[in-house]
Amino acid sequence: MKFHDPHAIAFLNASAVTAGYVVLFFLPVFALEPALLARFITYIVMVAGGAILFAGTYFFFRYTVDKFIYSKIRLIYKSIYSIKAQKTDRQRFRSNRNILDNVEQEVAHWGEEKQKEIERLKQLEEYRKDFIGNVSHELKTPLFNVQGYVSTLLEGGLDDPSINKEYLRRTEISVERLIKIVEDLGEIAQLESGQIYLNKVRFDIVAVTREVVEMLEIKAHEKEVQVIINQPDKPVWVHADRDKIRQVLTNIIDNTLRYGLDQGGRTKISFFDMDENILVEVTDNGIAIDQEDLPRVFERFYRTSRGREISSKGKGLGLAIVKHIIEAHQQTINVRSTVGVGTTFGFTLRKA
Ligand SMILES: Nc1ncnc2c1ncn2[C@@H]1O[C@H](COP(=O)(O)OP(=O)(O)OP(=O)(O)O)[C@@H](O)[C@H]1O
Ligand SMILES: [Mg+2]
């Protein structure tokens, strides 16, 4: 029995009062030595009185201590949960023998939870700061370019046939890039807030891959990269959002062209049956990704230094979108890469 237990407090007090009663009333009766019958009746009355006194004292203390603890705990509960303690809670507290231990544990648990929440909010704040920093940094370059070209044109360049058309064309490229960044950011924000509607249908992933490869054919031809689909005529049925998966394939295959070898590049797309899922793998023999960069390529705006050197067009948003799309399908995406050999991106899709 713990001494801070309301039951123990009531029990000890009741025992003390009853002991006092025994000393005060029983002993004089002994001392007076009345007749046997009178003594017997007196004993009965005294024992009954003692029992009633014990029970009365016990319940009085139990009630008072419970009430006191309840009033204190109600305040604690109110402040940690910001709620109004219900009347029924009192019953719950009273029937609970280890009420103080429980409150101690609950308060400690609440403290831990709050600490975690603070950490999470700090992380979110960091994330938000990074995000704003990244966005303004990415928007700055094309905006300054537009400003530079427009100023030059206004300051007389418009009448100079050697630059006027060229500067307008460059302005258009920068504006297109701005639009693309804003569109990609909008898409990421939508994906991150979980507001994504997937229109899942049964379709042939090989056919969609063929469409993507055809769409990128000119670019592949310019870069002299050979794009091969493994078993292009054998359908592989999956259950997913067709347009979103086309977007995934477009970015991954486009990356193999962008970060592939200028000549002699080779991109291969293969499909593997994995019981419930289909694994799609896109392999290239391009510039590769260093091991320390691998876990970061799916972050927004993250670009490797070799990637930046080889292409100024990248925004570092494609793979972030890809990862969100695959995760929204409750599937996985991974990447492996070896410098001097190339890179493989693999993602799974539900088989249909
Ligand atoms: N196949 C690849 N080989 C080598 N590096 C790659 C490959 N794919 C991606 N990367 C690296 O990962 C980075 C992030 O790729 P991601 O697709 O997110 O952005 P991006 O292609 O640069 O721009 P965009 O937003 O237009 O897609 C690239 O900048 C590049 O450094
Ligand atoms: Mg990309």
Short mmCIF file of C-alpha atoms and ligand atoms in Angstrom, two decimals:
data_model
loop_
_atom_site.label_atom_id
_atom_site.label_comp_id
_atom_site.label_asym_id
_atom_site.label_seq_id
_atom_site.Cartn_x
_atom_site.Cartn_y
_atom_site.Cartn_z
CA MET A 1 0.00 0.00 0.00
CA LYS A 2 1.41 3.40 -0.96
CA PHE A 3 0.96 6.17 1.58
CA HIS A 4 -0.13 8.73 -1.00
CA ASP A 5 -2.93 6.47 -2.14
CA PRO A 6 -6.36 7.96 -1.15
CA HIS A 7 -7.41 4.54 0.05
CA ALA A 8 -4.33 4.29 2.30
CA ILE A 9 -4.85 7.79 3.66
CA ALA A 10 -8.48 7.03 4.50
CA PHE A 11 -7.58 3.65 5.97
CA LEU A 12 -4.81 5.00 8.20
CA ASN A 13 -6.94 7.86 9.45
CA ALA A 14 -9.91 5.60 10.14
CA SER A 15 -7.58 3.20 11.98
CA ALA A 16 -6.14 6.04 14.06
CA VAL A 17 -9.58 7.41 15.02
CA THR A 18 -10.87 3.91 15.84
CA ALA A 19 -7.76 3.20 17.93
CA GLY A 20 -8.39 6.44 19.85
CA TYR A 21 -11.98 5.39 20.39
CA VAL A 22 -10.86 1.99 21.72
CA VAL A 23 -8.43 3.57 24.12
CA LEU A 24 -10.94 6.15 25.32
CA PHE A 25 -14.00 3.92 25.74
CA PHE A 26 -12.98 0.25 25.87
CA LEU A 27 -10.32 0.48 28.53
CA PRO A 28 -12.55 2.30 31.10
CA VAL A 29 -15.14 -0.45 30.61
CA PHE A 30 -12.47 -3.03 31.41
CA ALA A 31 -11.37 -1.06 34.38
CA LEU A 32 -14.89 -0.75 35.82
CA GLU A 33 -15.42 -4.53 35.57
CA PRO A 34 -19.23 -4.50 35.31
CA ALA A 35 -21.40 -7.64 35.55
CA LEU A 36 -20.83 -10.30 32.87
CA LEU A 37 -24.04 -9.61 30.88
CA ALA A 38 -23.66 -5.86 31.12
CA ARG A 39 -20.04 -6.24 30.04
CA PHE A 40 -21.11 -8.43 27.09
CA ILE A 41 -23.76 -5.96 25.93
CA THR A 42 -21.35 -3.10 26.32
CA TYR A 43 -18.78 -4.98 24.18
CA ILE A 44 -21.32 -5.56 21.42
CA VAL A 45 -22.38 -1.90 21.43
CA MET A 46 -18.76 -0.76 21.54
CA VAL A 47 -17.62 -3.05 18.69
CA ALA A 48 -20.59 -1.98 16.54
CA GLY A 49 -19.82 1.68 17.36
CA GLY A 50 -16.14 1.10 16.49
CA ALA A 51 -17.07 -0.47 13.13
CA ILE A 52 -19.43 2.39 12.29
CA LEU A 53 -16.82 4.93 13.38
CA PHE A 54 -14.15 3.19 11.26
CA ALA A 55 -16.40 3.03 8.20
CA GLY A 56 -17.62 6.60 8.66
CA THR A 57 -14.11 7.98 9.11
CA TYR A 58 -12.82 5.92 6.18
CA PHE A 59 -15.51 7.19 3.80
CA PHE A 60 -15.21 10.77 5.08
CA PHE A 61 -11.45 10.86 4.40
CA ARG A 62 -11.78 8.95 1.16
CA TYR A 63 -14.39 11.43 -0.09
CA THR A 64 -12.45 14.51 1.06
CA VAL A 65 -9.11 13.32 -0.36
CA ASP A 66 -10.74 12.25 -3.65
CA LYS A 67 -12.46 15.61 -3.93
CA PHE A 68 -9.23 17.45 -3.25
CA ILE A 69 -7.23 15.36 -5.75
CA TYR A 70 -9.97 15.60 -8.32
CA SER A 71 -10.06 19.39 -8.06
CA LYS A 72 -6.26 19.54 -8.60
CA ILE A 73 -6.23 16.96 -11.39
CA ARG A 74 -9.09 18.60 -13.18
CA LEU A 75 -6.93 21.70 -13.49
CA ILE A 76 -3.99 19.65 -14.78
CA TYR A 77 -6.17 17.82 -17.30
CA LYS A 78 -7.79 21.07 -18.33
CA SER A 79 -4.48 22.73 -18.98
CA ILE A 80 -2.76 19.82 -20.73
CA TYR A 81 -5.66 18.83 -22.93
CA SER A 82 -7.31 22.26 -23.10
CA ILE A 83 -10.62 20.55 -22.42
CA LYS A 84 -13.22 20.68 -19.75
CA ALA A 85 -13.06 17.61 -17.53
CA GLN A 86 -16.37 15.79 -17.63
CA LYS A 87 -18.40 14.88 -14.60
CA THR A 88 -17.93 11.21 -15.39
CA ASP A 89 -14.16 11.72 -15.11
CA ARG A 90 -14.62 12.11 -11.40
CA GLN A 91 -16.01 8.61 -11.15
CA ARG A 92 -13.15 7.38 -13.27
CA PHE A 93 -10.61 9.13 -11.04
CA ARG A 94 -12.25 7.80 -7.90
CA SER A 95 -12.35 4.21 -9.05
CA ASN A 96 -8.73 4.49 -10.04
CA ARG A 97 -6.50 3.50 -7.14
CA ASN A 98 -3.25 4.73 -8.72
CA ILE A 99 -4.63 8.02 -9.84
CA LEU A 100 -1.54 10.07 -8.94
CA ASP A 101 0.85 7.64 -10.64
CA ASN A 102 -1.34 7.71 -13.73
CA VAL A 103 -1.47 11.49 -13.82
CA GLU A 104 2.30 11.62 -13.43
CA GLN A 105 2.69 9.24 -16.37
CA GLU A 106 0.15 11.08 -18.46
CA VAL A 107 1.81 14.43 -17.82
CA ALA A 108 5.24 12.96 -18.71
CA HIS A 109 3.75 11.46 -21.88
CA TRP A 110 2.09 14.77 -22.71
CA GLY A 111 5.45 16.52 -22.22
CA GLU A 112 7.14 14.10 -24.64
CA GLU A 113 4.40 14.56 -27.21
CA LYS A 114 4.69 18.34 -26.95
CA GLN A 115 8.45 18.10 -27.37
CA LYS A 116 7.99 16.00 -30.52
CA GLU A 117 5.44 18.49 -31.83
CA ILE A 118 7.88 21.35 -31.23
CA GLU A 119 10.62 19.45 -33.12
CA ARG A 120 8.22 18.78 -36.00
CA LEU A 121 7.18 22.44 -36.16
CA LYS A 122 10.83 23.51 -36.11
CA GLN A 123 11.53 21.15 -39.01
CA LEU A 124 8.55 22.48 -40.93
CA GLU A 125 9.76 26.00 -40.34
CA GLU A 126 13.22 25.08 -41.69
CA TYR A 127 11.57 23.39 -44.65
CA ARG A 128 9.43 26.46 -45.31
CA LYS A 129 12.44 28.79 -45.12
CA ASP A 130 14.44 26.54 -47.48
CA PHE A 131 11.51 26.36 -49.84
CA ILE A 132 11.04 30.12 -50.05
CA GLY A 133 14.81 30.58 -50.43
CA ASN A 134 14.92 28.00 -53.23
CA VAL A 135 11.91 29.42 -55.05
CA SER A 136 13.19 32.98 -55.03
CA HIS A 137 16.65 31.78 -56.11
CA GLU A 138 15.23 29.76 -59.03
CA LEU A 139 12.92 32.57 -60.16
CA LYS A 140 15.64 35.21 -59.98
CA THR A 141 17.77 34.03 -62.93
CA PRO A 142 15.04 33.97 -65.61
CA LEU A 143 13.48 37.18 -64.22
CA PHE A 144 16.79 39.06 -64.35
CA ASN A 145 17.36 37.71 -67.88
CA VAL A 146 13.97 39.02 -69.00
CA GLN A 147 14.67 42.36 -67.37
CA GLY A 148 18.10 42.58 -69.08
CA TYR A 149 16.80 41.75 -72.57
CA VAL A 150 13.78 44.05 -72.30
CA SER A 151 15.92 46.97 -71.06
CA THR A 152 18.43 46.48 -73.90
CA LEU A 153 15.60 46.38 -76.44
CA LEU A 154 13.99 49.50 -74.98
CA GLU A 155 17.29 51.38 -74.94
CA GLY A 156 17.61 51.09 -78.72
CA GLY A 157 18.15 47.40 -79.30
CA LEU A 158 14.68 47.13 -80.84
CA ASP A 159 15.97 48.93 -83.94
CA ASP A 160 19.11 46.82 -84.16
CA PRO A 161 18.30 43.87 -86.43
CA SER A 162 21.39 41.98 -85.21
CA ILE A 163 19.94 41.53 -81.72
CA ASN A 164 16.22 42.42 -81.65
CA LYS A 165 14.80 39.06 -82.71
CA GLU A 166 17.41 37.08 -80.82
CA TYR A 167 16.71 38.98 -77.55
CA LEU A 168 12.97 38.51 -77.96
CA ARG A 169 13.55 34.79 -78.50
CA ARG A 170 15.69 34.59 -75.35
CA THR A 171 13.05 36.53 -73.44
CA GLU A 172 10.49 33.98 -74.57
CA ILE A 173 12.71 31.10 -73.34
CA SER A 174 13.09 32.73 -69.92
CA VAL A 175 9.36 33.38 -69.65
CA GLU A 176 8.66 29.76 -70.61
CA ARG A 177 11.03 28.63 -67.89
CA LEU A 178 9.28 30.86 -65.36
CA ILE A 179 5.92 29.42 -66.36
CA LYS A 180 7.26 25.86 -66.08
CA ILE A 181 8.71 26.52 -62.62
CA VAL A 182 5.44 28.02 -61.40
CA GLU A 183 3.45 25.12 -62.88
CA ASP A 184 5.78 22.53 -61.32
CA LEU A 185 5.63 24.29 -57.95
CA GLY A 186 1.84 24.36 -58.12
CA GLU A 187 1.85 20.65 -58.84
CA ILE A 188 4.25 19.92 -55.98
CA ALA A 189 2.16 22.00 -53.56
CA GLN A 190 -0.92 20.08 -54.62
CA LEU A 191 0.82 16.71 -54.26
CA GLU A 192 2.31 17.64 -50.89
CA SER A 193 -1.02 18.74 -49.48
CA GLY A 194 -2.42 15.33 -50.42
CA GLN A 195 -4.98 16.90 -52.78
CA ILE A 196 -4.28 14.49 -55.55
CA TYR A 197 -7.00 12.67 -57.37
CA LEU A 198 -5.80 9.50 -59.03
CA ASN A 199 -7.82 8.29 -61.96
CA LYS A 200 -6.70 4.67 -61.76
CA VAL A 201 -7.38 2.55 -64.81
CA ARG A 202 -6.04 -0.66 -66.33
CA PHE A 203 -3.55 0.09 -69.09
CA ASP A 204 -0.55 -1.29 -70.93
CA ILE A 205 2.57 0.35 -69.49
CA VAL A 206 4.64 -0.74 -72.50
CA ALA A 207 2.31 1.16 -74.85
CA VAL A 208 2.55 4.31 -72.70
CA THR A 209 6.35 3.95 -72.65
CA ARG A 210 6.32 3.72 -76.45
CA GLU A 211 4.30 6.97 -76.63
CA VAL A 212 6.78 8.74 -74.34
CA VAL A 213 9.79 7.47 -76.31
CA GLU A 214 8.17 8.64 -79.56
CA MET A 215 7.51 12.06 -78.04
CA LEU A 216 11.18 12.35 -77.01
CA GLU A 217 12.47 10.91 -80.27
CA ILE A 218 13.69 14.20 -81.75
CA LYS A 219 15.57 15.09 -78.60
CA ALA A 220 17.11 11.61 -78.45
CA HIS A 221 18.12 11.89 -82.08
CA GLU A 222 19.76 15.29 -81.50
CA LYS A 223 21.73 13.91 -78.56
CA GLU A 224 22.45 10.71 -80.49
CA VAL A 225 21.09 8.64 -77.66
CA GLN A 226 19.59 5.29 -78.49
CA VAL A 227 16.40 4.53 -76.55
CA ILE A 228 15.45 0.85 -76.36
CA ILE A 229 12.31 -0.70 -74.90
CA ASN A 230 12.78 -4.27 -73.78
CA GLN A 231 10.12 -6.48 -75.42
CA PRO A 232 8.21 -3.50 -76.91
CA ASP A 233 5.39 -5.62 -78.35
CA LYS A 234 4.52 -7.65 -75.27
CA PRO A 235 1.81 -5.81 -73.26
CA VAL A 236 2.29 -5.40 -69.51
CA TRP A 237 -0.94 -4.47 -67.73
CA VAL A 238 -0.92 -2.21 -64.71
CA HIS A 239 -3.51 -0.45 -62.57
CA ALA A 240 -2.57 3.23 -62.10
CA ASP A 241 -3.26 6.80 -63.22
CA ARG A 242 -2.23 6.70 -66.86
CA ASP A 243 -1.49 10.43 -67.33
CA LYS A 244 0.47 10.69 -64.11
CA ILE A 245 2.56 7.62 -64.96
CA ARG A 246 3.22 9.09 -68.40
CA GLN A 247 4.53 12.18 -66.60
CA VAL A 248 6.79 9.94 -64.43
CA LEU A 249 8.22 8.14 -67.46
CA THR A 250 8.65 11.41 -69.36
CA ASN A 251 10.78 12.94 -66.62
CA ILE A 252 12.89 9.85 -65.98
CA ILE A 253 13.53 9.16 -69.69
CA ASP A 254 14.05 12.88 -70.38
CA ASN A 255 16.67 12.89 -67.58
CA THR A 256 18.56 10.06 -69.30
CA LEU A 257 18.78 12.22 -72.43
CA ARG A 258 19.64 15.38 -70.52
CA TYR A 259 22.28 13.72 -68.34
CA GLY A 260 23.32 11.06 -70.84
CA LEU A 261 26.42 10.91 -73.00
CA ASP A 262 26.39 13.29 -75.94
CA GLN A 263 27.12 10.53 -78.39
CA GLY A 264 26.86 6.82 -77.81
CA GLY A 265 24.27 7.31 -75.12
CA ARG A 266 21.99 4.36 -74.44
CA THR A 267 18.73 4.28 -72.51
CA LYS A 268 16.99 1.00 -71.84
CA ILE A 269 13.53 0.51 -70.35
CA SER A 270 12.66 -2.90 -68.94
CA PHE A 271 9.66 -4.42 -67.14
CA PHE A 272 9.85 -7.12 -64.49
CA ASP A 273 7.07 -9.22 -63.07
CA MET A 274 7.19 -9.14 -59.25
CA ASP A 275 4.15 -11.12 -58.06
CA GLU A 276 1.68 -8.35 -57.23
CA ASN A 277 3.65 -5.56 -58.87
CA ILE A 278 5.46 -4.65 -62.04
CA LEU A 279 8.92 -3.13 -61.69
CA VAL A 280 9.78 -0.58 -64.36
CA GLU A 281 13.50 0.14 -64.73
CA VAL A 282 15.09 2.90 -66.79
CA THR A 283 18.84 2.45 -67.22
CA ASP A 284 21.32 4.78 -68.88
CA ASN A 285 25.05 4.95 -69.42
CA GLY A 286 25.24 8.68 -68.66
CA ILE A 287 27.16 10.93 -66.26
CA ALA A 288 25.88 9.02 -63.19
CA ILE A 289 25.12 10.32 -59.71
CA ASP A 290 27.64 10.25 -56.84
CA GLN A 291 26.67 8.05 -53.88
CA GLU A 292 26.30 11.05 -51.53
CA ASP A 293 23.90 12.73 -53.98
CA LEU A 294 21.72 9.65 -54.46
CA PRO A 295 19.41 10.11 -51.45
CA ARG A 296 18.92 13.79 -52.33
CA VAL A 297 17.97 13.74 -56.02
CA PHE A 298 14.27 13.42 -55.09
CA GLU A 299 14.40 16.66 -53.07
CA ARG A 300 12.88 19.79 -54.56
CA PHE A 301 15.42 21.90 -56.48
CA TYR A 302 18.26 19.46 -55.77
CA ARG A 303 20.68 19.17 -58.65
CA THR A 304 24.07 17.46 -58.68
CA SER A 305 27.11 19.53 -59.56
CA ARG A 306 27.77 17.39 -62.66
CA GLY A 307 24.10 17.79 -63.60
CA ARG A 308 24.41 21.59 -63.39
CA GLU A 309 27.57 21.55 -65.51
CA ILE A 310 26.03 19.51 -68.29
CA SER A 311 22.62 21.24 -68.46
CA SER A 312 21.44 24.66 -67.41
CA LYS A 313 17.85 23.79 -68.28
CA GLY A 314 17.13 21.54 -65.31
CA LYS A 315 15.08 22.91 -62.42
CA GLY A 316 15.51 20.00 -60.03
CA LEU A 317 11.75 19.59 -59.69
CA GLY A 318 11.03 16.63 -61.98
CA LEU A 319 12.09 13.84 -59.62
CA ALA A 320 10.34 15.47 -56.64
CA ILE A 321 7.08 15.31 -58.63
CA VAL A 322 7.86 11.76 -59.78
CA LYS A 323 8.38 10.56 -56.21
CA HIS A 324 5.14 12.17 -55.02
CA ILE A 325 3.19 10.53 -57.85
CA ILE A 326 4.62 7.08 -57.15
CA GLU A 327 4.04 7.43 -53.41
CA ALA A 328 0.46 8.58 -54.01
CA HIS A 329 0.03 5.19 -55.74
CA GLN A 330 1.46 3.59 -52.57
CA GLN A 331 4.35 2.28 -54.60
CA THR A 332 8.09 2.81 -54.34
CA ILE A 333 10.85 4.39 -56.40
CA ASN A 334 14.60 3.97 -56.04
CA VAL A 335 17.80 4.84 -57.81
CA ARG A 336 21.22 3.26 -58.09
CA SER A 337 24.19 4.66 -59.92
CA THR A 338 27.84 3.95 -60.60
CA VAL A 339 30.21 6.58 -61.96
CA GLY A 340 31.59 5.39 -65.28
CA VAL A 341 28.71 2.96 -65.78
CA GLY A 342 25.44 4.86 -65.48
CA THR A 343 22.19 5.18 -63.56
CA THR A 344 19.07 3.07 -63.05
CA PHE A 345 15.77 4.45 -61.80
CA GLY A 346 13.25 1.79 -60.83
CA PHE A 347 9.63 2.14 -59.71
CA THR A 348 6.84 -0.28 -59.05
CA LEU A 349 3.22 -0.29 -60.18
CA ARG A 350 0.29 -2.48 -59.22
CA LYS A 351 -0.23 -5.29 -61.69
CA ALA A 352 -3.67 -5.40 -63.33
N1 LIG B 1 19.75 9.83 -65.33
C1 LIG B 1 20.47 10.68 -64.60
N2 LIG B 1 21.81 10.68 -64.66
C2 LIG B 1 22.55 11.55 -63.94
N3 LIG B 1 22.03 12.48 -63.12
C3 LIG B 1 20.69 12.53 -63.02
C4 LIG B 1 19.84 11.65 -63.75
N4 LIG B 1 18.57 11.95 -63.43
C5 LIG B 1 18.61 12.95 -62.55
N5 LIG B 1 19.88 13.32 -62.30
C6 LIG B 1 20.33 14.38 -61.35
O1 LIG B 1 19.26 14.62 -60.45
C7 LIG B 1 18.87 15.99 -60.51
C8 LIG B 1 17.38 16.11 -60.25
O2 LIG B 1 16.64 15.61 -61.35
P1 LIG B 1 15.22 16.24 -61.67
O3 LIG B 1 14.58 15.46 -62.77
O4 LIG B 1 14.49 16.37 -60.40
O5 LIG B 1 15.57 17.71 -62.14
P2 LIG B 1 16.05 18.27 -63.52
O6 LIG B 1 16.00 17.22 -64.59
O7 LIG B 1 17.38 18.90 -63.30
O8 LIG B 1 14.99 19.42 -63.80
P3 LIG B 1 13.43 19.26 -64.15
O9 LIG B 1 12.74 19.87 -62.99
O10 LIG B 1 13.27 20.00 -65.41
O11 LIG B 1 13.16 17.78 -64.29
C9 LIG B 1 19.32 16.46 -61.86
O12 LIG B 1 19.53 17.85 -61.86
C10 LIG B 1 20.63 15.70 -62.05
O13 LIG B 1 21.65 16.34 -61.36
MG MG B 2 14.18 16.07 -64.83
#
